[in-house]
Short mmCIF file of C-alpha atoms and ligand atoms in Angstrom, two decimals:
data_model
loop_
_atom_site.label_atom_id
_atom_site.label_comp_id
_atom_site.label_asym_id
_atom_site.label_seq_id
_atom_site.Cartn_x
_atom_site.Cartn_y
_atom_site.Cartn_z
CA MET B 1 0.00 0.00 0.00
CA GLU B 2 1.16 3.49 -0.73
CA PHE B 3 2.06 5.66 2.16
CA GLU B 4 -0.45 8.43 2.82
CA ASN B 5 2.10 11.18 3.19
CA ALA B 6 4.18 12.00 0.15
CA ILE B 7 6.62 14.03 2.20
CA GLU B 8 7.33 14.53 5.86
CA LEU B 9 9.66 17.13 7.30
CA ILE B 10 10.05 16.22 10.95
CA GLU B 11 11.34 18.42 13.78
CA ILE B 12 13.48 20.55 11.52
CA GLU B 13 15.87 22.96 13.19
CA LYS B 14 18.01 25.37 11.23
CA SER B 15 20.04 28.35 12.38
CA PHE B 16 21.92 31.06 10.55
CA GLY B 17 24.40 32.28 13.13
CA ALA B 18 22.29 33.67 15.95
CA THR B 19 19.08 33.59 13.88
CA ARG B 20 17.04 30.48 14.64
CA ALA B 21 15.08 30.29 11.41
CA LEU B 22 13.46 26.92 12.16
CA GLN B 23 12.86 25.66 15.66
CA GLY B 24 11.43 22.17 15.34
CA ALA B 25 9.04 22.62 12.42
CA THR B 26 7.10 19.54 11.33
CA LEU B 27 5.20 19.45 8.06
CA ARG B 28 3.41 16.44 6.56
CA VAL B 29 2.01 16.68 3.07
CA ARG B 30 -0.46 14.06 1.86
CA ARG B 31 -0.26 12.65 -1.58
CA GLY B 32 -2.97 14.01 -3.87
CA SER B 33 -3.43 17.14 -1.83
CA ILE B 34 -2.77 20.86 -2.01
CA HIS B 35 -1.07 22.15 1.09
CA ALA B 36 -0.62 25.84 1.86
CA LEU B 37 2.30 26.98 3.99
CA ILE B 38 1.56 30.38 5.44
CA GLY B 39 3.40 32.77 7.72
CA GLY B 40 4.65 36.29 8.15
CA ASN B 41 7.81 37.60 6.51
CA GLY B 42 10.80 35.83 8.00
CA ALA B 43 8.73 33.04 9.61
CA GLY B 44 10.93 30.38 7.98
CA LYS B 45 8.84 29.18 5.03
CA SER B 46 11.50 29.46 2.35
CA THR B 47 14.13 28.00 4.64
CA LEU B 48 11.98 24.91 5.20
CA LEU B 49 11.37 24.46 1.49
CA LYS B 50 15.05 24.97 0.65
CA ILE B 51 15.88 22.15 3.04
CA LEU B 52 13.47 19.92 1.15
CA ASP B 53 15.11 20.94 -2.10
CA GLY B 54 18.64 20.30 -0.88
CA VAL B 55 19.69 23.95 -1.19
CA TYR B 56 20.59 23.58 2.46
CA PRO B 57 22.06 20.08 2.41
CA ALA B 58 21.66 17.29 4.93
CA GLY B 59 24.04 18.03 7.78
CA SER B 60 23.42 21.77 7.80
CA TYR B 61 20.26 21.33 9.89
CA HIS B 62 18.72 18.93 12.41
CA GLY B 63 15.67 16.79 11.76
CA THR B 64 14.40 14.09 9.45
CA ILE B 65 12.94 14.05 5.97
CA LYS B 66 10.79 11.17 4.75
CA ILE B 67 9.49 10.58 1.27
CA ASP B 68 6.74 7.99 0.87
CA GLY B 69 7.47 6.88 4.42
CA SER B 70 11.20 6.25 4.02
CA THR B 71 13.89 8.44 5.49
CA VAL B 72 15.97 10.13 2.79
CA THR B 73 19.16 12.15 2.69
CA ILE B 74 19.01 15.16 0.42
CA ARG B 75 22.46 16.57 -0.19
CA SER B 76 21.76 18.77 -3.19
CA PRO B 77 19.01 20.04 -5.46
CA ARG B 78 19.99 17.23 -7.81
CA ASP B 79 19.18 14.67 -5.11
CA ALA B 80 15.84 16.38 -4.60
CA ARG B 81 15.03 16.18 -8.31
CA LEU B 82 15.93 12.50 -8.40
CA LEU B 83 13.48 12.01 -5.54
CA GLY B 84 10.75 13.61 -7.64
CA ILE B 85 10.69 17.05 -6.07
CA GLY B 86 9.94 19.94 -8.39
CA TYR B 87 10.83 23.18 -6.67
CA VAL B 88 10.05 26.71 -7.81
CA PRO B 89 12.11 29.07 -5.64
CA GLN B 90 10.94 32.44 -4.41
CA GLU B 91 13.74 34.31 -6.14
CA ILE B 92 13.90 34.07 -9.90
CA SER B 93 17.11 32.74 -11.35
CA ILE B 94 17.25 32.47 -15.09
CA VAL B 95 20.15 32.83 -17.48
CA GLU B 96 19.39 35.91 -19.53
CA SER B 97 21.77 34.99 -22.33
CA LEU B 98 19.97 31.71 -23.00
CA SER B 99 16.66 31.07 -24.72
CA VAL B 100 13.45 30.04 -22.98
CA ALA B 101 13.93 26.43 -24.13
CA GLU B 102 17.53 26.31 -22.92
CA ASN B 103 16.52 27.76 -19.58
CA ILE B 104 13.81 25.14 -19.14
CA PHE B 105 16.19 22.28 -19.61
CA LEU B 106 19.17 23.96 -17.98
CA GLY B 107 20.91 21.32 -15.90
CA ASN B 108 18.11 18.92 -16.78
CA VAL B 109 19.37 17.70 -20.13
CA GLY B 110 21.15 14.42 -19.80
CA PHE B 111 19.46 14.02 -16.47
CA ARG B 112 17.42 10.99 -17.34
CA ASN B 113 18.31 8.85 -20.35
CA ALA B 114 18.97 11.82 -22.60
CA PRO B 115 22.71 12.19 -22.97
CA PHE B 116 22.57 14.58 -25.89
CA VAL B 117 19.79 16.69 -27.30
CA SER B 118 19.95 18.87 -30.40
CA PRO B 119 18.75 22.48 -30.24
CA SER B 120 15.73 21.73 -32.41
CA GLU B 121 14.83 18.74 -30.24
CA LEU B 122 15.18 20.98 -27.19
CA ARG B 123 12.80 23.53 -28.69
CA ARG B 124 10.32 20.83 -29.62
CA ARG B 125 10.30 19.46 -26.11
CA ALA B 126 10.00 22.93 -24.64
CA ASN B 127 7.12 23.62 -26.96
CA ASP B 128 5.33 20.42 -25.92
CA LEU B 129 5.82 21.18 -22.25
CA LEU B 130 4.71 24.81 -22.54
CA SER B 131 1.59 23.96 -24.48
CA GLU B 132 0.77 21.16 -22.06
CA LEU B 133 1.07 23.72 -19.24
CA ARG B 134 -0.76 26.30 -21.34
CA ILE B 135 2.06 28.75 -20.75
CA ASP B 136 2.30 31.36 -23.46
CA LEU B 137 6.05 31.62 -24.01
CA ASP B 138 8.09 31.36 -27.17
CA PRO B 139 10.79 28.66 -26.70
CA LYS B 140 13.12 30.56 -29.03
CA ALA B 141 12.80 33.91 -27.25
CA PRO B 142 15.88 35.10 -25.39
CA ALA B 143 15.17 35.05 -21.65
CA ALA B 144 16.54 38.58 -21.33
CA ILE B 145 13.42 40.11 -22.84
CA LEU B 146 10.94 38.33 -20.57
CA SER B 147 8.83 40.32 -18.13
CA GLY B 148 8.64 39.47 -14.44
CA SER B 149 5.62 37.24 -14.82
CA GLU B 150 7.02 35.50 -17.87
CA ARG B 151 10.18 34.78 -15.92
CA GLN B 152 8.04 33.32 -13.18
CA LEU B 153 6.20 31.11 -15.66
CA LEU B 154 9.54 29.99 -17.06
CA MET B 155 10.65 28.95 -13.56
CA ILE B 156 7.47 26.90 -13.17
CA ALA B 157 8.00 25.19 -16.52
CA ARG B 158 11.57 24.37 -15.55
CA ALA B 159 10.48 22.71 -12.30
CA LEU B 160 7.88 20.65 -14.14
CA ALA B 161 10.13 19.53 -16.96
CA LEU B 162 11.13 16.42 -15.04
CA ASN B 163 7.63 15.20 -14.16
CA PRO B 164 7.97 15.56 -10.40
CA THR B 165 5.65 13.85 -7.93
CA VAL B 166 5.90 16.66 -5.40
CA ILE B 167 5.52 20.26 -6.50
CA VAL B 168 6.77 23.06 -4.30
CA LEU B 169 5.83 26.63 -5.19
CA ASP B 170 7.38 29.38 -3.08
CA GLU B 171 5.26 32.44 -3.80
CA ALA B 172 4.87 31.52 -7.43
CA THR B 173 1.90 33.83 -7.80
CA ALA B 174 3.56 36.92 -6.31
CA ARG B 175 4.45 38.15 -9.78
CA LEU B 176 1.29 36.99 -11.53
CA THR B 177 -1.97 38.83 -11.94
CA GLU B 178 -5.10 37.25 -10.56
CA HIS B 179 -6.07 36.04 -13.98
CA GLU B 180 -2.77 34.22 -14.43
CA ALA B 181 -2.80 33.03 -10.86
CA ASP B 182 -6.22 31.51 -11.57
CA ASN B 183 -4.76 29.60 -14.48
CA LEU B 184 -1.97 28.34 -12.26
CA ALA B 185 -4.55 27.32 -9.66
CA ARG B 186 -6.34 25.26 -12.30
CA LEU B 187 -3.08 23.49 -13.08
CA VAL B 188 -2.37 22.84 -9.42
CA ARG B 189 -5.82 21.25 -8.99
CA PHE B 190 -5.18 19.13 -12.05
CA TRP B 191 -1.87 17.88 -10.61
CA ARG B 192 -3.52 17.15 -7.29
CA ASP B 193 -6.17 15.10 -9.05
CA LEU B 194 -3.40 13.14 -10.74
CA GLY B 195 -2.16 12.25 -7.24
CA LEU B 196 0.70 14.71 -6.89
CA ALA B 197 1.44 16.49 -3.65
CA CYS B 198 1.54 20.27 -4.00
CA VAL B 199 2.94 22.65 -1.40
CA PHE B 200 2.56 26.34 -1.97
CA VAL B 201 3.52 29.48 -0.11
CA THR B 202 1.53 32.64 -0.63
CA HIS B 203 0.65 35.87 1.12
CA ARG B 204 -2.64 36.05 -0.73
CA LEU B 205 -5.01 34.55 1.79
CA ARG B 206 -7.79 34.42 -0.74
CA GLU B 207 -5.73 31.92 -2.70
CA VAL B 208 -5.50 29.76 0.38
CA GLU B 209 -9.24 29.80 0.85
CA SER B 210 -9.94 28.80 -2.72
CA LEU B 211 -7.16 26.29 -3.25
CA ALA B 212 -5.80 24.58 -0.16
CA ASP B 213 -6.91 21.22 1.23
CA ARG B 214 -4.87 21.90 4.33
CA VAL B 215 -3.10 24.94 5.73
CA SER B 216 -0.09 24.97 8.03
CA ILE B 217 0.88 28.20 9.70
CA LEU B 218 4.49 28.84 10.49
CA ARG B 219 5.49 31.44 13.05
CA ASP B 220 9.01 31.99 14.39
CA GLY B 221 10.18 28.70 12.91
CA ARG B 222 7.42 26.52 14.34
CA ILE B 223 4.12 25.28 12.98
CA VAL B 224 1.63 26.97 15.30
CA ALA B 225 -1.64 25.89 13.71
CA GLU B 226 -3.06 23.57 11.06
CA PHE B 227 -6.49 23.67 9.50
CA GLU B 228 -8.29 21.30 7.16
CA ARG B 229 -10.36 22.57 4.26
CA GLY B 230 -13.67 23.88 5.54
CA CYS B 231 -12.20 24.81 8.91
CA PHE B 232 -10.20 27.83 7.95
CA SER B 233 -11.12 31.40 7.37
CA TYR B 234 -9.22 34.57 6.71
CA ASN B 235 -9.57 35.59 10.35
CA ARG B 236 -8.39 32.31 11.83
CA ILE B 237 -5.37 32.21 9.57
CA TYR B 238 -4.55 35.84 10.22
CA GLU B 239 -4.71 35.43 13.97
CA ALA B 240 -2.54 32.32 13.99
CA MET B 241 -0.05 34.02 11.73
CA ILE B 242 0.35 37.31 13.49
CA GLY B 243 -0.36 36.14 17.00
CA ASP B 244 -2.63 39.08 17.79
CA ASP B 245 -5.66 40.71 16.29
CA ARG B 246 -3.95 43.58 14.53
CA ARG B 247 -6.24 43.78 11.51
CA SER B 248 -5.45 45.68 8.39
CA ASP B 249 -7.63 48.76 8.28
CA ARG B 250 -9.99 49.29 5.41
CA LYS B 251 -9.82 52.50 3.49
CA VAL B 252 -11.71 55.20 5.33
CA ASP B 253 -9.56 58.26 4.75
CA ALA B 254 -11.17 61.24 3.10
CA PRO B 255 -10.02 62.13 -0.36
CA ARG B 256 -6.76 64.04 -0.19
CA THR B 257 -6.58 67.66 -1.20
CA LEU B 258 -4.73 67.64 -4.44
CA GLY B 259 -2.16 70.16 -5.56
CA ALA B 260 -0.99 71.16 -8.99
CA GLU B 261 -0.47 68.72 -11.81
CA SER B 262 2.96 67.17 -11.33
CA ILE B 263 3.23 64.78 -14.24
CA ARG B 264 1.64 64.58 -17.67
CA VAL B 265 2.35 61.92 -20.23
CA GLU B 266 1.20 62.49 -23.80
CA GLY B 267 1.25 60.10 -26.71
CA LEU B 268 3.75 57.84 -25.02
CA THR B 269 4.73 54.97 -27.27
CA ILE B 270 7.32 52.30 -26.48
CA PRO B 271 8.44 50.27 -29.46
CA HIS B 272 8.73 46.51 -29.11
CA PRO B 273 12.40 45.56 -28.79
CA ARG B 274 12.18 42.92 -31.52
CA ARG B 275 8.94 43.18 -33.45
CA SER B 276 8.65 46.45 -35.33
CA SER B 277 4.97 45.76 -36.03
CA ARG B 278 4.01 45.91 -32.37
CA ASN B 279 4.39 48.51 -29.67
CA VAL B 280 4.65 47.55 -26.01
CA VAL B 281 2.86 50.75 -25.07
CA GLU B 282 0.92 52.79 -27.56
CA ASN B 283 -0.19 56.37 -27.41
CA VAL B 284 -0.75 56.51 -23.67
CA ASN B 285 -1.98 59.75 -22.15
CA LEU B 286 -2.16 60.23 -18.43
CA HIS B 287 -1.57 62.80 -15.74
CA ALA B 288 -1.44 62.98 -11.99
CA ARG B 289 -1.40 65.71 -9.40
CA GLU B 290 0.50 66.42 -6.23
CA GLY B 291 -0.91 64.37 -3.41
CA GLU B 292 -2.51 61.87 -5.75
CA ILE B 293 -2.11 58.09 -5.91
CA LEU B 294 -2.74 56.94 -9.45
CA GLY B 295 -3.27 53.21 -9.86
CA VAL B 296 -2.37 51.41 -13.07
CA ALA B 297 -4.26 48.16 -13.59
CA GLY B 298 -3.91 45.59 -16.34
CA LEU B 299 -2.76 42.07 -17.01
CA VAL B 300 0.84 41.05 -17.10
CA GLY B 301 2.15 41.96 -20.52
CA SER B 302 -0.27 44.87 -20.84
CA GLY B 303 2.62 47.31 -20.66
CA ARG B 304 2.27 48.51 -17.07
CA SER B 305 5.89 47.91 -16.05
CA ALA B 306 7.20 49.20 -19.37
CA LEU B 307 5.24 52.40 -18.89
CA LEU B 308 6.87 53.06 -15.53
CA SER B 309 10.30 52.07 -16.84
CA ALA B 310 10.00 54.50 -19.75
CA ILE B 311 8.99 57.39 -17.50
CA PHE B 312 12.06 56.59 -15.42
CA GLY B 313 14.26 56.61 -18.51
CA ARG B 314 15.03 52.90 -18.55
CA LEU B 315 13.32 52.27 -21.90
CA PRO B 316 13.38 54.29 -25.12
CA TYR B 317 10.05 55.90 -25.97
CA SER B 318 8.47 58.53 -28.13
CA GLY B 319 5.96 61.05 -26.86
CA ARG B 320 6.07 63.82 -24.34
CA ILE B 321 6.53 63.78 -20.59
CA THR B 322 5.93 66.98 -18.65
CA ILE B 323 7.13 67.20 -15.05
CA GLN B 324 5.94 70.11 -12.88
CA GLY B 325 4.85 71.99 -15.98
CA ARG B 326 8.15 71.62 -17.80
CA ILE B 327 8.84 69.29 -20.69
CA ALA B 328 11.31 66.73 -19.45
CA SER B 329 13.57 64.75 -21.71
CA ILE B 330 14.40 61.84 -19.46
CA ARG B 331 16.58 59.29 -21.21
CA SER B 332 18.27 57.58 -18.28
CA PRO B 333 17.54 56.71 -14.65
CA ARG B 334 20.14 59.33 -13.70
CA GLU B 335 18.18 62.05 -15.41
CA ALA B 336 15.02 60.72 -13.81
CA ARG B 337 16.54 60.95 -10.34
CA ARG B 338 17.63 64.49 -11.13
CA ALA B 339 14.01 65.27 -12.04
CA ARG B 340 13.12 63.90 -8.57
CA ILE B 341 11.46 60.73 -9.79
CA GLY B 342 11.83 57.40 -7.98
CA HIS B 343 11.15 53.92 -9.34
CA LEU B 344 10.56 50.74 -7.39
CA VAL B 345 11.29 47.96 -9.86
CA GLU B 346 9.31 44.77 -10.08
CA ASP B 347 12.35 42.55 -10.51
CA ARG B 348 14.36 42.88 -7.33
CA GLY B 349 16.89 40.31 -8.50
CA SER B 350 18.56 41.72 -11.57
CA LEU B 351 17.63 45.40 -11.40
CA GLY B 352 17.10 45.99 -7.74
CA LEU B 353 19.30 44.83 -4.93
CA LEU B 354 23.07 44.93 -4.76
CA PHE B 355 23.97 41.71 -3.08
CA ASN B 356 27.54 42.70 -2.30
CA LEU B 357 26.36 45.61 -0.15
CA ASP B 358 24.79 45.41 3.29
CA ILE B 359 21.20 46.32 4.10
CA ARG B 360 21.84 49.93 5.07
CA ALA B 361 23.93 50.66 1.97
CA ASN B 362 21.12 49.22 -0.13
CA VAL B 363 18.61 51.46 1.62
CA THR B 364 20.62 54.66 1.10
CA LEU B 365 21.83 53.86 -2.41
CA ALA B 366 19.48 56.30 -4.11
CA SER B 367 20.09 59.08 -1.60
CA LEU B 368 23.87 59.13 -1.32
CA ALA B 369 23.86 62.93 -1.32
CA ARG B 370 21.92 62.89 1.93
CA VAL B 371 24.29 60.53 3.68
CA SER B 372 27.58 61.88 2.33
CA ARG B 373 29.75 64.70 3.51
CA PHE B 374 32.71 65.88 1.48
CA GLY B 375 32.22 62.89 -0.77
CA LEU B 376 32.44 60.40 2.08
CA VAL B 377 29.57 58.28 3.23
CA ASP B 378 28.61 59.12 6.79
CA ARG B 379 27.99 55.65 8.20
CA ALA B 380 26.21 56.98 11.30
CA GLN B 381 23.74 58.95 9.21
CA GLU B 382 23.29 55.96 6.93
CA THR B 383 22.56 53.72 9.89
CA LYS B 384 20.05 56.20 11.25
CA ILE B 385 18.06 56.24 8.02
CA ALA B 386 18.21 52.47 7.59
CA GLU B 387 17.13 51.88 11.18
CA ALA B 388 14.16 54.21 10.79
CA PHE B 389 12.95 52.19 7.81
CA ARG B 390 13.66 48.91 9.54
CA ARG B 391 11.21 49.96 12.24
CA ALA B 392 8.61 51.54 9.97
CA LEU B 393 8.47 48.50 7.69
CA SER B 394 9.29 45.80 10.30
CA ILE B 395 12.28 44.50 8.37
CA ARG B 396 13.29 41.37 10.20
CA THR B 397 17.04 41.33 10.78
CA PRO B 398 19.36 41.41 13.78
CA SER B 399 21.12 44.44 12.30
CA THR B 400 21.13 46.59 9.17
CA ASP B 401 24.81 45.87 8.63
CA ARG B 402 23.93 42.31 7.61
CA SER B 403 24.05 41.24 3.99
CA ILE B 404 20.96 41.32 1.80
CA ASP B 405 21.28 37.54 1.37
CA SER B 406 20.31 37.08 4.98
CA LEU B 407 16.88 38.63 4.48
CA SER B 408 13.71 36.72 3.68
CA GLY B 409 11.91 37.50 0.41
CA GLY B 410 9.58 40.01 2.02
CA GLY B 411 12.50 41.64 3.82
CA ARG B 412 14.27 42.23 0.53
CA GLN B 413 11.17 43.79 -0.96
CA LYS B 414 10.95 46.17 1.98
CA VAL B 415 14.59 47.22 1.57
CA LEU B 416 13.96 48.15 -2.06
CA LEU B 417 10.91 50.17 -1.12
CA ALA B 418 12.84 51.86 1.70
CA ARG B 419 15.51 52.89 -0.80
CA GLU B 420 13.00 54.71 -2.98
CA LEU B 421 11.31 56.34 -0.01
CA ALA B 422 14.64 57.42 1.47
CA ALA B 423 15.47 59.28 -1.74
CA ASP B 424 12.37 61.39 -1.08
CA PRO B 425 11.28 61.88 -4.71
CA ASP B 426 8.39 64.13 -5.78
CA ILE B 427 7.07 61.47 -8.12
CA LEU B 428 7.25 57.89 -6.98
CA LEU B 429 6.67 55.07 -9.48
CA LEU B 430 5.93 51.83 -7.66
CA ASP B 431 5.86 48.53 -9.52
CA GLU B 432 4.26 45.86 -7.32
CA PRO B 433 5.04 47.40 -3.91
CA PHE B 434 3.20 44.60 -2.07
CA GLN B 435 5.02 41.77 -3.79
CA GLY B 436 5.88 39.10 -1.27
CA VAL B 437 4.98 41.02 1.88
CA ASP B 438 2.75 39.54 4.56
CA VAL B 439 -0.67 40.94 5.39
CA ALA B 440 0.46 42.95 8.40
CA SER B 441 3.35 44.49 6.49
CA LYS B 442 0.98 45.28 3.67
CA ALA B 443 -0.89 47.61 5.99
CA ASP B 444 2.41 49.27 6.99
CA ILE B 445 3.35 49.80 3.37
CA ARG B 446 -0.08 51.13 2.56
CA ASP B 447 0.27 53.64 5.38
CA ILE B 448 3.65 54.75 4.22
CA ILE B 449 2.46 55.23 0.64
CA ARG B 450 -0.50 57.26 1.87
CA ARG B 451 1.71 59.39 4.09
CA THR B 452 3.97 60.04 1.11
CA ALA B 453 0.98 61.28 -0.88
CA ASP B 454 -0.23 63.31 2.09
CA GLN B 455 3.04 65.20 1.91
CA GLY B 456 2.07 66.33 -1.57
CA LYS B 457 4.03 63.74 -3.52
CA THR B 458 2.62 61.96 -6.53
CA VAL B 459 2.52 58.17 -6.50
CA VAL B 460 1.91 56.01 -9.55
CA VAL B 461 1.38 52.41 -8.56
CA VAL B 462 1.16 49.17 -10.50
CA CYS B 463 -0.32 46.32 -8.55
CA SER B 464 -1.51 42.95 -9.79
CA GLU B 465 -3.91 42.26 -6.97
CA THR B 466 -6.91 44.33 -7.86
CA ALA B 467 -8.23 44.50 -4.30
CA ASP B 468 -4.96 46.08 -3.15
CA LEU B 469 -5.02 48.56 -5.99
CA LEU B 470 -8.59 49.61 -5.25
CA GLU B 471 -7.63 50.12 -1.65
CA ILE B 472 -4.59 52.30 -2.23
CA ALA B 473 -5.44 54.28 -5.38
CA ASP B 474 -7.35 57.55 -5.68
CA ARG B 475 -7.90 57.03 -9.38
CA ILE B 476 -7.22 54.11 -11.71
CA VAL B 477 -6.32 53.69 -15.36
CA VAL B 478 -6.54 50.26 -16.96
CA LEU B 479 -4.00 49.21 -19.55
CA ALA B 480 -4.56 46.41 -22.04
CA ARG B 481 -2.18 45.60 -24.86
CA GLY B 482 -0.31 48.81 -24.25
CA ARG B 483 -3.33 51.11 -24.47
CA ILE B 484 -5.47 52.74 -21.85
CA VAL B 485 -8.87 51.08 -22.12
CA ASP B 486 -10.62 52.45 -19.06
CA HIS B 487 -10.19 54.93 -16.26
CA MET B 488 -12.19 55.40 -13.12
CA LYS B 489 -12.61 57.77 -10.23
CA MET B 490 -12.78 56.43 -6.72
CA THR B 491 -16.58 56.51 -6.74
CA GLU B 492 -16.57 54.25 -9.79
CA PHE B 493 -14.12 51.67 -8.43
CA SER B 494 -15.13 48.05 -8.75
CA GLU B 495 -13.08 44.92 -9.02
CA SER B 496 -15.25 43.49 -11.76
CA ARG B 497 -14.93 46.61 -13.88
CA VAL B 498 -11.13 46.53 -13.64
CA VAL B 499 -11.00 42.84 -14.48
CA ARG B 500 -13.50 43.16 -17.30
CA ALA B 501 -11.60 46.04 -18.89
CA SER B 502 -8.26 44.25 -18.67
CA VAL B 503 -9.45 40.86 -19.84
CA ASN B 504 -11.88 41.83 -22.60
CA GLU B 505 -9.30 43.82 -24.44
CA ASP B 506 -6.63 41.25 -23.99
CA HIS B 507 -8.68 38.26 -24.94
CA GLY B 508 -7.09 35.20 -26.42
CA LYS B 509 -3.53 36.09 -25.67
CA ARG B 510 -3.22 34.77 -22.15
CA LEU B 511 -1.83 31.47 -21.01
N1 LIG U 601 21.12 32.81 4.24
C1 LIG U 601 20.68 33.36 5.38
N2 LIG U 601 21.54 33.91 6.27
C2 LIG U 601 21.09 34.45 7.42
N3 LIG U 601 19.80 34.52 7.78
C3 LIG U 601 18.89 33.99 6.95
C4 LIG U 601 19.28 33.39 5.70
N4 LIG U 601 18.16 32.95 5.08
C5 LIG U 601 17.12 33.27 5.88
N5 LIG U 601 17.56 33.88 7.02
C6 LIG U 601 16.72 34.34 8.13
O1 LIG U 601 15.90 33.26 8.53
C7 LIG U 601 14.58 33.70 8.84
C8 LIG U 601 13.57 32.95 7.99
O2 LIG U 601 13.73 33.35 6.64
P1 LIG U 601 12.85 32.75 5.45
O3 LIG U 601 13.44 33.25 4.18
O4 LIG U 601 12.72 31.28 5.59
O5 LIG U 601 11.43 33.44 5.72
P2 LIG U 601 10.06 33.34 4.89
O6 LIG U 601 9.04 32.76 5.82
O7 LIG U 601 10.27 32.64 3.62
O8 LIG U 601 9.69 34.89 4.68
P3 LIG U 601 9.09 35.68 3.39
O9 LIG U 601 7.61 35.60 3.50
O10 LIG U 601 9.53 37.11 3.63
O11 LIG U 601 9.66 35.10 2.17
C9 LIG U 601 14.60 35.21 8.64
O12 LIG U 601 14.83 35.81 9.89
C10 LIG U 601 15.76 35.45 7.71
O13 LIG U 601 16.31 36.73 7.89
MG1 LIG U 602 10.21 33.26 1.66
#
């Protein structure tokens, strides 16, 4: 008879120096089930999953791992793959110089009875896999041009290329819109029905409610609660996770008094990097005022991120951008900073964090003028700023002089946001500010964004979770296929209208 549990992680203890990331965590995942692993930023979720994947090898932690009832030793990710574990890590790691197909089979070719595979065979296999997964990616496309969500989908395809029996998704939906997350959810249910065990980490509690057969809640390195389907609710999960009843507040604040128009974008067009027949963004007009939070909705691939990148001078565009009444010709991030614009990027891996610098240097990177005297960085001033943000955003670390590597996914996201806030720009472009942060931190970030607007700054925010966007924005424009297809005032806000506008216009293209 088959063993009921596909995997068991028993009494796992793992420390990083003085940080006790896991303190006897036990997780059992049944075969043919979907299991959600939930917890605040820094609770230990990724650490536990990395142990299962062999990223942290046997010997670097205490505890036992069983697969199908037998104790196993996992010394490397390769061991984990041989044991049928398909792992999608929280941080994206793709090789930009390789194609989609090559990335999918990276390190996998020759893995099982395939010593040599020709490039065309590789593409054919990639094509088969992608269409089976209904993932809309071109196997020949260079990975460098993929957007954040496409990179995420590529990571999922790579983990599934070896037909695993256990699927581990560490915040795989953090970079996807709800529509794409729904498609992924359909796939996960399909795998479950085939008998696979699926473990997923998410901060979107609604996903847990709709998808999970069982939920385990991790807090301070221990499982503090478990619920079966039917027995969990948003409130119960939230309480177990946070340990008190600090609820996120709903939007009640009165509309802000708005100042003068601070930014106007006219006829903005961003050419496609490879296809001359298609523009990534086409003829976009928008404006925002001082003290205003403008939300930009749309599906992944609709041009939201490109729009922000162009305004910040990262992408070539045609059209006119006016800042504080003056025509601005911003052609580089440097010029954008000089025009007092800030940009929180969606991809914190390749564009965002500098992994060879510590946390405080990463926080003050965009505001060196404020922390330097006579060309020298004033470490005390730098520490002061970093510490203030550590408190305001509850960044979980023993000290801000630690390396960025030592932070959990949510912690890294908060450092990037802190950097943009520390630079104190007049116009703040935020691409997915809530990516990977837990529900309590979400409220902190919301507060900080609102306070920024209250000071008369302009905030333009892209956010894939419509509910979050409706909650933070004063006004919303919806992008689809690079064009603005709808805009609404706060009194007209509705989730269905946003979704309808984004999906209708974008029909047929999605995965
Ligand atoms: N390589 C490392 N070196 C030092 N400390 C680490 C390292 N990796 C994780 N930690 C610490 O271990 C704790 C657990 O981190 P982990 O990444 O597992 O959290 P998480 O639950 O996945 O959080 P998030 O929701 O933010 O992704 C945190 O305090 C983190 O700072
Ligand atoms: Mg994590």
